[in-house]
Short mmCIF file of C-alpha atoms in Angstrom, two decimals:
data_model
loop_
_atom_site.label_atom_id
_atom_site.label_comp_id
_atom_site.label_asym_id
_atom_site.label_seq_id
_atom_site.Cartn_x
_atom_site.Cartn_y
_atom_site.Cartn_z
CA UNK A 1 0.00 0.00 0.00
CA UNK A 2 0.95 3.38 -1.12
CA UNK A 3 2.26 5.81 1.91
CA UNK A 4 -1.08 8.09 2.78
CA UNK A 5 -0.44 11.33 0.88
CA UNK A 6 0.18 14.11 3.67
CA UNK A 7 -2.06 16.84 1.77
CA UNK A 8 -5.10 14.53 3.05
CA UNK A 9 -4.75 15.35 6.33
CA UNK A 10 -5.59 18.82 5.55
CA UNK A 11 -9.21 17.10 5.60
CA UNK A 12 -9.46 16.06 8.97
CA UNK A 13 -10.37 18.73 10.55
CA UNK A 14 -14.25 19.28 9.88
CA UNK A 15 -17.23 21.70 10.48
CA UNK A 16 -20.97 20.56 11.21
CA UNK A 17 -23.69 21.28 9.23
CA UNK A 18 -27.37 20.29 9.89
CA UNK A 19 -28.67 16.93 8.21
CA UNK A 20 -29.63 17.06 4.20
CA UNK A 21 -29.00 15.13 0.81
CA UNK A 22 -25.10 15.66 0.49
CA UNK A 23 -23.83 12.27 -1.14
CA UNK A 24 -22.02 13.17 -3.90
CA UNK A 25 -21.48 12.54 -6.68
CA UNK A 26 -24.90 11.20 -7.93
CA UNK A 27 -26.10 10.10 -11.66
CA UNK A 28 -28.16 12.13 -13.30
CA UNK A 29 -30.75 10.66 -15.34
CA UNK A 30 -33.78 11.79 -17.71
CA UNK A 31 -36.75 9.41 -17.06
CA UNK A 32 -39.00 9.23 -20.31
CA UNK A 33 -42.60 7.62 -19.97
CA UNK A 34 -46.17 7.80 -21.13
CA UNK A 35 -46.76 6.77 -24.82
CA UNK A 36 -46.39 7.78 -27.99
CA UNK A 37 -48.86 10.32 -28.08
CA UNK A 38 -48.73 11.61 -24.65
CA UNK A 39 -45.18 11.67 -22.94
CA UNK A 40 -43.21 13.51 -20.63
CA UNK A 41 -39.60 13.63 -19.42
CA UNK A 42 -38.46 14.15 -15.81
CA UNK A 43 -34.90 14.63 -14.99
CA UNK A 44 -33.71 13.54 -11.50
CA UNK A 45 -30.63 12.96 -9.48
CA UNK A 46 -31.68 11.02 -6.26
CA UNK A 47 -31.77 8.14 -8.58
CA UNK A 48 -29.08 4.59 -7.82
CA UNK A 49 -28.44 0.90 -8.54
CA UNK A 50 -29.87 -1.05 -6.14
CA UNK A 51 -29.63 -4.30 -6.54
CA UNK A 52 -27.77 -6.52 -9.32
CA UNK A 53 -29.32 -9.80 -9.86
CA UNK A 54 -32.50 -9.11 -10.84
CA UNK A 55 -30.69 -5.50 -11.98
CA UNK A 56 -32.51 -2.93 -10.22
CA UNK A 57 -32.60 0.52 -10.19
CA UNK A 58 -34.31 2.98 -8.00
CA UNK A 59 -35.70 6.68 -8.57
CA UNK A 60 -37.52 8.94 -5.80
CA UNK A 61 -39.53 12.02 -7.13
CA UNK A 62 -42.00 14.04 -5.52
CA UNK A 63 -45.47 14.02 -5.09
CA UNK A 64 -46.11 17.45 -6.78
CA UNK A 65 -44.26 16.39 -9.73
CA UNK A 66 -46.58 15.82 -13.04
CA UNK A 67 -44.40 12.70 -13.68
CA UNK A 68 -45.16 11.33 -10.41
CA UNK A 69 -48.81 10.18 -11.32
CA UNK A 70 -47.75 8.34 -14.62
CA UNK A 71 -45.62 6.02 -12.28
CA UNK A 72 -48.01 2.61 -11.35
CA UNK A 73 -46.87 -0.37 -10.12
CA UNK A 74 -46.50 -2.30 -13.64
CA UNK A 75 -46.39 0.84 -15.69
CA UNK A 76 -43.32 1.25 -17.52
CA UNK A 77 -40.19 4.21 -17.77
CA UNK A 78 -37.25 4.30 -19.64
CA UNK A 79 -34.13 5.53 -17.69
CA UNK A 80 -32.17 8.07 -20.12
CA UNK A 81 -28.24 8.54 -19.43
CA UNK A 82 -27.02 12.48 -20.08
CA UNK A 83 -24.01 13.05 -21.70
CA UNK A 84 -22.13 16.34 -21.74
CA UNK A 85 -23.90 16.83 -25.33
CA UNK A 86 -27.61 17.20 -23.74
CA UNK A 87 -26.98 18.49 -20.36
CA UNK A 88 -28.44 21.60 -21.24
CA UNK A 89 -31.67 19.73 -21.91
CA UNK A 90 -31.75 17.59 -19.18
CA UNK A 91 -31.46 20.49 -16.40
CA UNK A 92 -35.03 21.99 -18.94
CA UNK A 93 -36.45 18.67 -18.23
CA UNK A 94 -35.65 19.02 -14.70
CA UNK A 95 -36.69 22.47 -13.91
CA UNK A 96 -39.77 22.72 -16.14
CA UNK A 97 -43.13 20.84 -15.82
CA UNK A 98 -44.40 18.35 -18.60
CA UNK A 99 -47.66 20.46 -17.48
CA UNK A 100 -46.83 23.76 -19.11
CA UNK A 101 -44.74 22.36 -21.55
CA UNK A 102 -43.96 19.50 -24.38
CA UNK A 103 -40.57 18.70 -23.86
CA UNK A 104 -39.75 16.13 -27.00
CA UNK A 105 -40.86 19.06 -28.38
CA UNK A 106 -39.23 21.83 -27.18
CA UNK A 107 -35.71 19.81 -26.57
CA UNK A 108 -36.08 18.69 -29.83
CA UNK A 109 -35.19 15.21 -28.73
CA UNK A 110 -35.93 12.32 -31.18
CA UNK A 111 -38.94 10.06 -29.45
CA UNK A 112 -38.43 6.73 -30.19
CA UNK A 113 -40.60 3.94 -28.82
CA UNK A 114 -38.57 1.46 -26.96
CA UNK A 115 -38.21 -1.75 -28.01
CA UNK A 116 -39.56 -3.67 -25.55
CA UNK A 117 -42.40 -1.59 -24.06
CA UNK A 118 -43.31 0.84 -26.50
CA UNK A 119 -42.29 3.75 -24.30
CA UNK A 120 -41.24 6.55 -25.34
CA UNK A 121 -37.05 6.82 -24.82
CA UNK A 122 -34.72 9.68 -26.25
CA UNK A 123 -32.59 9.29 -28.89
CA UNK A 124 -29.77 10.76 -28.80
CA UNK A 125 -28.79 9.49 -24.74
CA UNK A 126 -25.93 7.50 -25.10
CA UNK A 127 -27.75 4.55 -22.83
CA UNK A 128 -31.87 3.84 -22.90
CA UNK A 129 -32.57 1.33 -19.53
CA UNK A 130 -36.25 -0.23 -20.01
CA UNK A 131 -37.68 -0.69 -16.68
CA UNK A 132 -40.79 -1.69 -14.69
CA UNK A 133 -42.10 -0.07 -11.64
CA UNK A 134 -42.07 -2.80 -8.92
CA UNK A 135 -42.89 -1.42 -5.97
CA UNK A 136 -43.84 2.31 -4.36
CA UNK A 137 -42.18 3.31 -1.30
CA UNK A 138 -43.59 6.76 0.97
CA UNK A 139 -40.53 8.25 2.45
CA UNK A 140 -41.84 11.65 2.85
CA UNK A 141 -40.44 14.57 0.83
CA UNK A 142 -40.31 11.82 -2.09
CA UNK A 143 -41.63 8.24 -3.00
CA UNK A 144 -39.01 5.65 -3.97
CA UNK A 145 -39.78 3.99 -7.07
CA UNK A 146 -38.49 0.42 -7.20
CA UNK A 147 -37.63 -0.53 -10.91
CA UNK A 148 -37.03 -3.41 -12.44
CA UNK A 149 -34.40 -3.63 -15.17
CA UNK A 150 -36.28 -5.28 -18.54
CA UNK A 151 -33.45 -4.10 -21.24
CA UNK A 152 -30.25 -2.18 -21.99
CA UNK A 153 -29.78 -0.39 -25.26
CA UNK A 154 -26.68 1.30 -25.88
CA UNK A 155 -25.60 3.46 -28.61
CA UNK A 156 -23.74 1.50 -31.65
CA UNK A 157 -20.77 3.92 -31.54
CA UNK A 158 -20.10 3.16 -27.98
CA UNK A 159 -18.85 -0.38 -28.62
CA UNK A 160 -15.29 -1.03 -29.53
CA UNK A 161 -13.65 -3.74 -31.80
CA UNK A 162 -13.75 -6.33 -29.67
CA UNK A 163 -17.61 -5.84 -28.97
CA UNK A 164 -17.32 -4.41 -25.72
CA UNK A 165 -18.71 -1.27 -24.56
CA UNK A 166 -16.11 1.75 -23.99
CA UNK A 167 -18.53 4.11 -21.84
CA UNK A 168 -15.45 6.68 -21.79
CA UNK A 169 -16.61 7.73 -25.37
CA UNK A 170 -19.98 8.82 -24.16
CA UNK A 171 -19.32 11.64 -22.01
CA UNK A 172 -21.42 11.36 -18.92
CA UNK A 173 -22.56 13.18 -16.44
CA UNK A 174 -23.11 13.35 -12.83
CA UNK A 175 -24.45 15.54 -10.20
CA UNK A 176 -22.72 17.06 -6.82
CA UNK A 177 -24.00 19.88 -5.04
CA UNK A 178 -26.07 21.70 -7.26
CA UNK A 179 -23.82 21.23 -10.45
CA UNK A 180 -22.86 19.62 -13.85
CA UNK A 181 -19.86 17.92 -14.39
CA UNK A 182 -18.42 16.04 -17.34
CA UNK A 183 -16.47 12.99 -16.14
CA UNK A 184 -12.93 13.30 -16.17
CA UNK A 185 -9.62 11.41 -15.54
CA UNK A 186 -9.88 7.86 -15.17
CA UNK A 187 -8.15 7.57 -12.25
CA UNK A 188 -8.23 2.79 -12.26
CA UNK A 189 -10.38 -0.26 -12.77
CA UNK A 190 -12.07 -1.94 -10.12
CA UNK A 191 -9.99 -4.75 -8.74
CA UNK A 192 -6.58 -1.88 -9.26
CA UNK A 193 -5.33 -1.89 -6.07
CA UNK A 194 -4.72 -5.50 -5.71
CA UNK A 195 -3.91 -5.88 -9.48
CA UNK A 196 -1.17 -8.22 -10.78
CA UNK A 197 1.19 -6.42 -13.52
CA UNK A 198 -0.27 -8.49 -16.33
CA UNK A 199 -3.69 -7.24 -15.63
CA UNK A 200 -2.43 -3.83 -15.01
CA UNK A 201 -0.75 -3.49 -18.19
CA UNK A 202 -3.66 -4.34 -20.04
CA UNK A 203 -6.51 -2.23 -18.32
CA UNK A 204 -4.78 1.00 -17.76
CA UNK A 205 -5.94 3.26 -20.05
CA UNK A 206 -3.48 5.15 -21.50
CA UNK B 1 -33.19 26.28 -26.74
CA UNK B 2 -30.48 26.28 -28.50
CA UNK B 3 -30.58 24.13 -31.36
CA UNK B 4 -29.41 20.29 -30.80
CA UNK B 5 -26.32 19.32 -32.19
CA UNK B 6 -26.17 16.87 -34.96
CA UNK B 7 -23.50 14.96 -33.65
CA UNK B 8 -25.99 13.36 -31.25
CA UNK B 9 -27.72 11.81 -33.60
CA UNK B 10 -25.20 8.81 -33.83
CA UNK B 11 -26.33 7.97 -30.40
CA UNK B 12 -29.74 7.16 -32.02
CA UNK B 13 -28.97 3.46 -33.41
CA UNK B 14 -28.54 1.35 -30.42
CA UNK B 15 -27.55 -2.37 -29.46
CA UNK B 16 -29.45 -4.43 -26.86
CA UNK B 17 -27.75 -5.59 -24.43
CA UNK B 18 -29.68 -8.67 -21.76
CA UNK B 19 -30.44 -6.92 -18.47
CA UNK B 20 -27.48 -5.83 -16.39
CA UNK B 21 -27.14 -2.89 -13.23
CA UNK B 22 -26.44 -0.03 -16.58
CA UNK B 23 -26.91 3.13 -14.51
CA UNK B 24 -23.93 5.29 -14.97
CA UNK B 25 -22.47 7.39 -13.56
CA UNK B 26 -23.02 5.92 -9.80
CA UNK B 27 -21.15 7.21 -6.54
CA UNK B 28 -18.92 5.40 -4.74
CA UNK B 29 -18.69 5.46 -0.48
CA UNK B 30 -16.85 3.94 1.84
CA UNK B 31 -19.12 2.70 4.59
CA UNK B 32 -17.17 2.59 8.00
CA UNK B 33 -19.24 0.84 11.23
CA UNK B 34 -18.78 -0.96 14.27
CA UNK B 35 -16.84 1.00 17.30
CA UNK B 36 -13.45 2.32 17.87
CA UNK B 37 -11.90 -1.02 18.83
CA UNK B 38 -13.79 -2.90 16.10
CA UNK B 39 -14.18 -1.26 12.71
CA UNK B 40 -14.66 -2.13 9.18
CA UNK B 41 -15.06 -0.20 6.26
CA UNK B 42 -16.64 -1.40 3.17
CA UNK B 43 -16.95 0.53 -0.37
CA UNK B 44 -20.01 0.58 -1.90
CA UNK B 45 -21.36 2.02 -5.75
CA UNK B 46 -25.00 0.66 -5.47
CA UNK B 47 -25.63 3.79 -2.90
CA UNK B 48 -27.63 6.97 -3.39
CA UNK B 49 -29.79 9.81 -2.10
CA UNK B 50 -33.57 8.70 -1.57
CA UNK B 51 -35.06 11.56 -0.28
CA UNK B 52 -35.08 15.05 0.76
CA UNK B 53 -36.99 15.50 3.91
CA UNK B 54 -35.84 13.73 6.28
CA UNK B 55 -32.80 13.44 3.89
CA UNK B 56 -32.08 9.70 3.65
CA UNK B 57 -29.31 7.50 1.25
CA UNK B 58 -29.80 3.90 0.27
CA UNK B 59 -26.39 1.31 0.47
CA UNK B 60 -27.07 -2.07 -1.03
CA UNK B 61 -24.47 -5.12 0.16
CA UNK B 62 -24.40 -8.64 -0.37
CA UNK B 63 -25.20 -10.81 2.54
CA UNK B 64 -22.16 -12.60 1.98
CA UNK B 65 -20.14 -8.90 3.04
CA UNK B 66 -18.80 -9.27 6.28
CA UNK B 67 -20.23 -5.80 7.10
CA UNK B 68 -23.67 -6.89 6.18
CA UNK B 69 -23.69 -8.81 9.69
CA UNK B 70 -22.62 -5.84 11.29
CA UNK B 71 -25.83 -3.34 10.00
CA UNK B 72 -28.84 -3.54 11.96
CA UNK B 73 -31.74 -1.74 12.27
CA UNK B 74 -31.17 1.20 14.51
CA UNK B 75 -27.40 0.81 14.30
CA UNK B 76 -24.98 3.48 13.08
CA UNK B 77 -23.03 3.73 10.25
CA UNK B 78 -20.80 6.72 8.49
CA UNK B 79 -20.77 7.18 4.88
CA UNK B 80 -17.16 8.56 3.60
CA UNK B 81 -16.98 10.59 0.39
CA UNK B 82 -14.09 9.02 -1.81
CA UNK B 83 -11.46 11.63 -3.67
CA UNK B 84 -9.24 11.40 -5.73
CA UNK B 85 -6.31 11.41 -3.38
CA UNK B 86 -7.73 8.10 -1.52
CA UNK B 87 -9.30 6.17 -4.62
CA UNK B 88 -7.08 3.75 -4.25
CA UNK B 89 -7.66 2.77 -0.67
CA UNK B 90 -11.21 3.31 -1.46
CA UNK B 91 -10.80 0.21 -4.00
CA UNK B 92 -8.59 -1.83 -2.12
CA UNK B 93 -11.38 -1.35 0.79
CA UNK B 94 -14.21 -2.88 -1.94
CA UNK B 95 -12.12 -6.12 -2.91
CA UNK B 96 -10.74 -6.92 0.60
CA UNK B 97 -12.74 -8.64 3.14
CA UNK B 98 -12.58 -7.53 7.03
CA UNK B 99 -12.37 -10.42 8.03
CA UNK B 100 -9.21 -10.93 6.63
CA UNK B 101 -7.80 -7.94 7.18
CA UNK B 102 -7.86 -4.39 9.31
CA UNK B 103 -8.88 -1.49 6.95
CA UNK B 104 -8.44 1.18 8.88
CA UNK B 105 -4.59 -0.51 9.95
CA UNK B 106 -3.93 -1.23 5.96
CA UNK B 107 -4.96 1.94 4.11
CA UNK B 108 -3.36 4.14 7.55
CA UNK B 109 -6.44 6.01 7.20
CA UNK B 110 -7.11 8.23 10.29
CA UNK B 111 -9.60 6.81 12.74
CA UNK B 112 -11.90 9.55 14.03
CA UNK B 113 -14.89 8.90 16.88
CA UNK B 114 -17.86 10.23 14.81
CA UNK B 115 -19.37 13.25 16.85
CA UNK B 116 -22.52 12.06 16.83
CA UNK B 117 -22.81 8.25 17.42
CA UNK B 118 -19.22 7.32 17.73
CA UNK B 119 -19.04 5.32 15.19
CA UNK B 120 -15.60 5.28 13.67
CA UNK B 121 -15.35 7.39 10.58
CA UNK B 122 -12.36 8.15 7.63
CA UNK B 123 -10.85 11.22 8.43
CA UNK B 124 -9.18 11.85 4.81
CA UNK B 125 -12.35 11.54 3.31
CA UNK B 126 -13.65 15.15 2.56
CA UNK B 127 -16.95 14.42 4.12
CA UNK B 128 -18.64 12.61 6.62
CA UNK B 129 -22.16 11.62 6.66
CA UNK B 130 -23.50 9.91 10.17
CA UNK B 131 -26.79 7.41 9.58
CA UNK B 132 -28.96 5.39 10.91
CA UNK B 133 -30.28 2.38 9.52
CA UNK B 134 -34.37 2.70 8.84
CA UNK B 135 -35.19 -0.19 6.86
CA UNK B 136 -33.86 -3.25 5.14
CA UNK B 137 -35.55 -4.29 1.79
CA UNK B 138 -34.42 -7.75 0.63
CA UNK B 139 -34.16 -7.59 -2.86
CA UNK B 140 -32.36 -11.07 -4.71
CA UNK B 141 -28.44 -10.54 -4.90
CA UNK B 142 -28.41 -7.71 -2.36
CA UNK B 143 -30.12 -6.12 0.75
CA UNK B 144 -31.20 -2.53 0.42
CA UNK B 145 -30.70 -0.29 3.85
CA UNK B 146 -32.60 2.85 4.23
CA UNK B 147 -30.33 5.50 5.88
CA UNK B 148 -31.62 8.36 8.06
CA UNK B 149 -28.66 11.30 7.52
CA UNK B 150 -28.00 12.36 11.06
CA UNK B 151 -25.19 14.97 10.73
CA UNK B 152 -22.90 15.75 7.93
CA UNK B 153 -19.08 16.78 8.59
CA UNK B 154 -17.41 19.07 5.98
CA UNK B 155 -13.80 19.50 5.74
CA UNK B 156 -13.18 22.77 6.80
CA UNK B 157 -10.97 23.48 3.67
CA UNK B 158 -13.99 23.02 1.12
CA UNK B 159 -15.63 26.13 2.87
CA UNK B 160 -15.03 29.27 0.66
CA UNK B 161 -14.97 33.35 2.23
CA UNK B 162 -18.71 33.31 2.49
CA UNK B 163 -18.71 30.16 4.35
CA UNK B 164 -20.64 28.25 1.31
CA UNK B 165 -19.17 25.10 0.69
CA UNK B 166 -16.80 24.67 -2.81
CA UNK B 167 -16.96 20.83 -3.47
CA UNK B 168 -15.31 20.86 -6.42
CA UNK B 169 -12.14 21.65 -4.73
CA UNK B 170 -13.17 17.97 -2.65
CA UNK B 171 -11.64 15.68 -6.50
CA UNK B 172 -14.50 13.88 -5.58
CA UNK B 173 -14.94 10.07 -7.67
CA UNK B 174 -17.84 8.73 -9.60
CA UNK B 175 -17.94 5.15 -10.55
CA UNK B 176 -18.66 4.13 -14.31
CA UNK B 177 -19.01 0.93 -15.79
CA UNK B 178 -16.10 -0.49 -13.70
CA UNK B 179 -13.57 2.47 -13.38
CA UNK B 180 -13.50 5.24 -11.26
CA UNK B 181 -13.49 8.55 -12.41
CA UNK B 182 -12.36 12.29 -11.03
CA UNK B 183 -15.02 14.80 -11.66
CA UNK B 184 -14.29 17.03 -14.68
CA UNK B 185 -15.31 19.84 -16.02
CA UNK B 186 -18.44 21.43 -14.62
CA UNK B 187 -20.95 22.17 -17.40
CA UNK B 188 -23.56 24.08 -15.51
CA UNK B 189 -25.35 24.13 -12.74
CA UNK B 190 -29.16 23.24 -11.35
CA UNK B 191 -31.41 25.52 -13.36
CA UNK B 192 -28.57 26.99 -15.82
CA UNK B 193 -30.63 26.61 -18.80
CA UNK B 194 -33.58 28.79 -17.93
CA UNK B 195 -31.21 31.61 -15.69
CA UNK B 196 -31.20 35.01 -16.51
CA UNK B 197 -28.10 36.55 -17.18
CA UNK B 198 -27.75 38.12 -13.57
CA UNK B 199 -27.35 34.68 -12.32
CA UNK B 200 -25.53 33.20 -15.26
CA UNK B 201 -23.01 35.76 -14.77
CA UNK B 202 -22.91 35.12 -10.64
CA UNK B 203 -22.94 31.34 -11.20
CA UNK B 204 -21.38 30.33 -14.13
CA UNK B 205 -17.81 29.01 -13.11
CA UNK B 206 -14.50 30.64 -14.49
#
């Protein structure tokens, strides 16, 4: 093991502040739903993998929100990733209300009914996730959605020569305290740490 | 809205891929529990924020985890931001078992008596965030616990003149399709694309 870099101790001193929402980083996601004729688009960060096998995701959003009533137990969403191309976008679906506003039409975003459950998903995200609302929990500000993972559609250009998917090239984006960040330098691989040279060599991007 | 950029439209034709966890970007955390003279710490990317008010954050672990045993309703547990600086602890901390080794001994990260419950917590880690565990949802591969925040510790560096907190000075990590990634460059922030230009100009980053 590395010895501890001595600029991290700068960190251990700390202040308090009162309880609230501050993991971060956190995904940021645009949830597409409805049907071809009548859809809407919801953008939301307190959204995470929950489980892998079945491959579950989960996604809280408020009451007051016009998505929030097209979510049923069965009904079906489509979990959009954002890229650095349609950030913009995303934070219009996020701030603005499918009630006032159309926004496939007004983001211009292609609507494309999803393979598997004729939702509506966006075209140009880099990743559509099909999913299926399984269960509904109250947690006060916000109800956790419990979702199913039914299919994984990933843009063509994303996968390399060897068939496998190089998510690098898609430019995503996450969430932390109130802003937008592209992702940056890949800093190792899962598994680095304990790594033997062979596998180093041949994971470590250049 | 300005007008979308063609280059998108490659994302349009996708590949399906069988149902897998696909969410990206996700955060990662290192979970540290037990008591000063029994710790562990275990890293986690199937975590996020649930909800608001009361502001609560889901973890998801394997029963097989040796932590799992060790989170019980009503018991304590810190969540530990991961930056750049300690990513690689951070990993070696998700591919190590407790029971075969001591983290806190291993990585040399400094073991502080959280304020609130005394639960030990990862003093290099930029922030802190004290829980509770709520609820425990058994869903196949993993078991999800429902967090009550209890108090969240900032490194006093990350607080700027006007004592707001700057947490892109933090290098915090995201986790992506099996790497780990520094945040980059910040694109915007919550509400960006419908500010007027008093708060552009305030908000927008240099």
């Amino acid at each position: 093991m590395k010895e501890l870099r001595d600029y991290r101790k700068e960190n251990i001193e700390k202040r308090e502040l009162k309880p609230s929402a501050f993991l971060n980083p956190v995904p940021l996601v645009m949830c597409s739903l409805g049907d071809m004729e009548h859809s809407n688009i919801i953008t939301l960060a307190w959204a995470g993998t929950v489980n892998s096998d079945p491959p579950m995701i989960s996604v809280s959003v408020r009451k007051s929100r016009f998505s929030h009533q097209m979510l049923k137990i069965g009904g079906a969403v489509c979990v959009n990733l954002v890229s650095a191309g349609i950030v913009r976008e995303a934070d219009l679906c996020g701030v603005r209300s499918g009630k006032d506003i159309d926004k496939f039409a007004v983001t211009g975003f292609t609507k494309v009914a999803s393979p598997v459950h004729g939702v509506p998903m966006i075209g140009e995200s880099p990743v559509n996730i099909e999913c299926t609302v399984k269960q509904i929990l109250e947690l006060g500000s916000h109800d956790m959605f419990l979702l199913n993972i039914d299919a994984v559609h990933v843009a063509n250009v994303l996968f390399d020569e060897k068939d496998a998917v190089d998510l690098s090239k898609a430019r995503l984006v996450a969430y932390s305290h109130g802003e937008y960040y592209e992702l940056g330098k890949i800093l190792g691989f899962y598994g680095y740490s304990v790594a033997g040279d062979a596998a180093l060599k041949r994971r470590t991007r250049k």
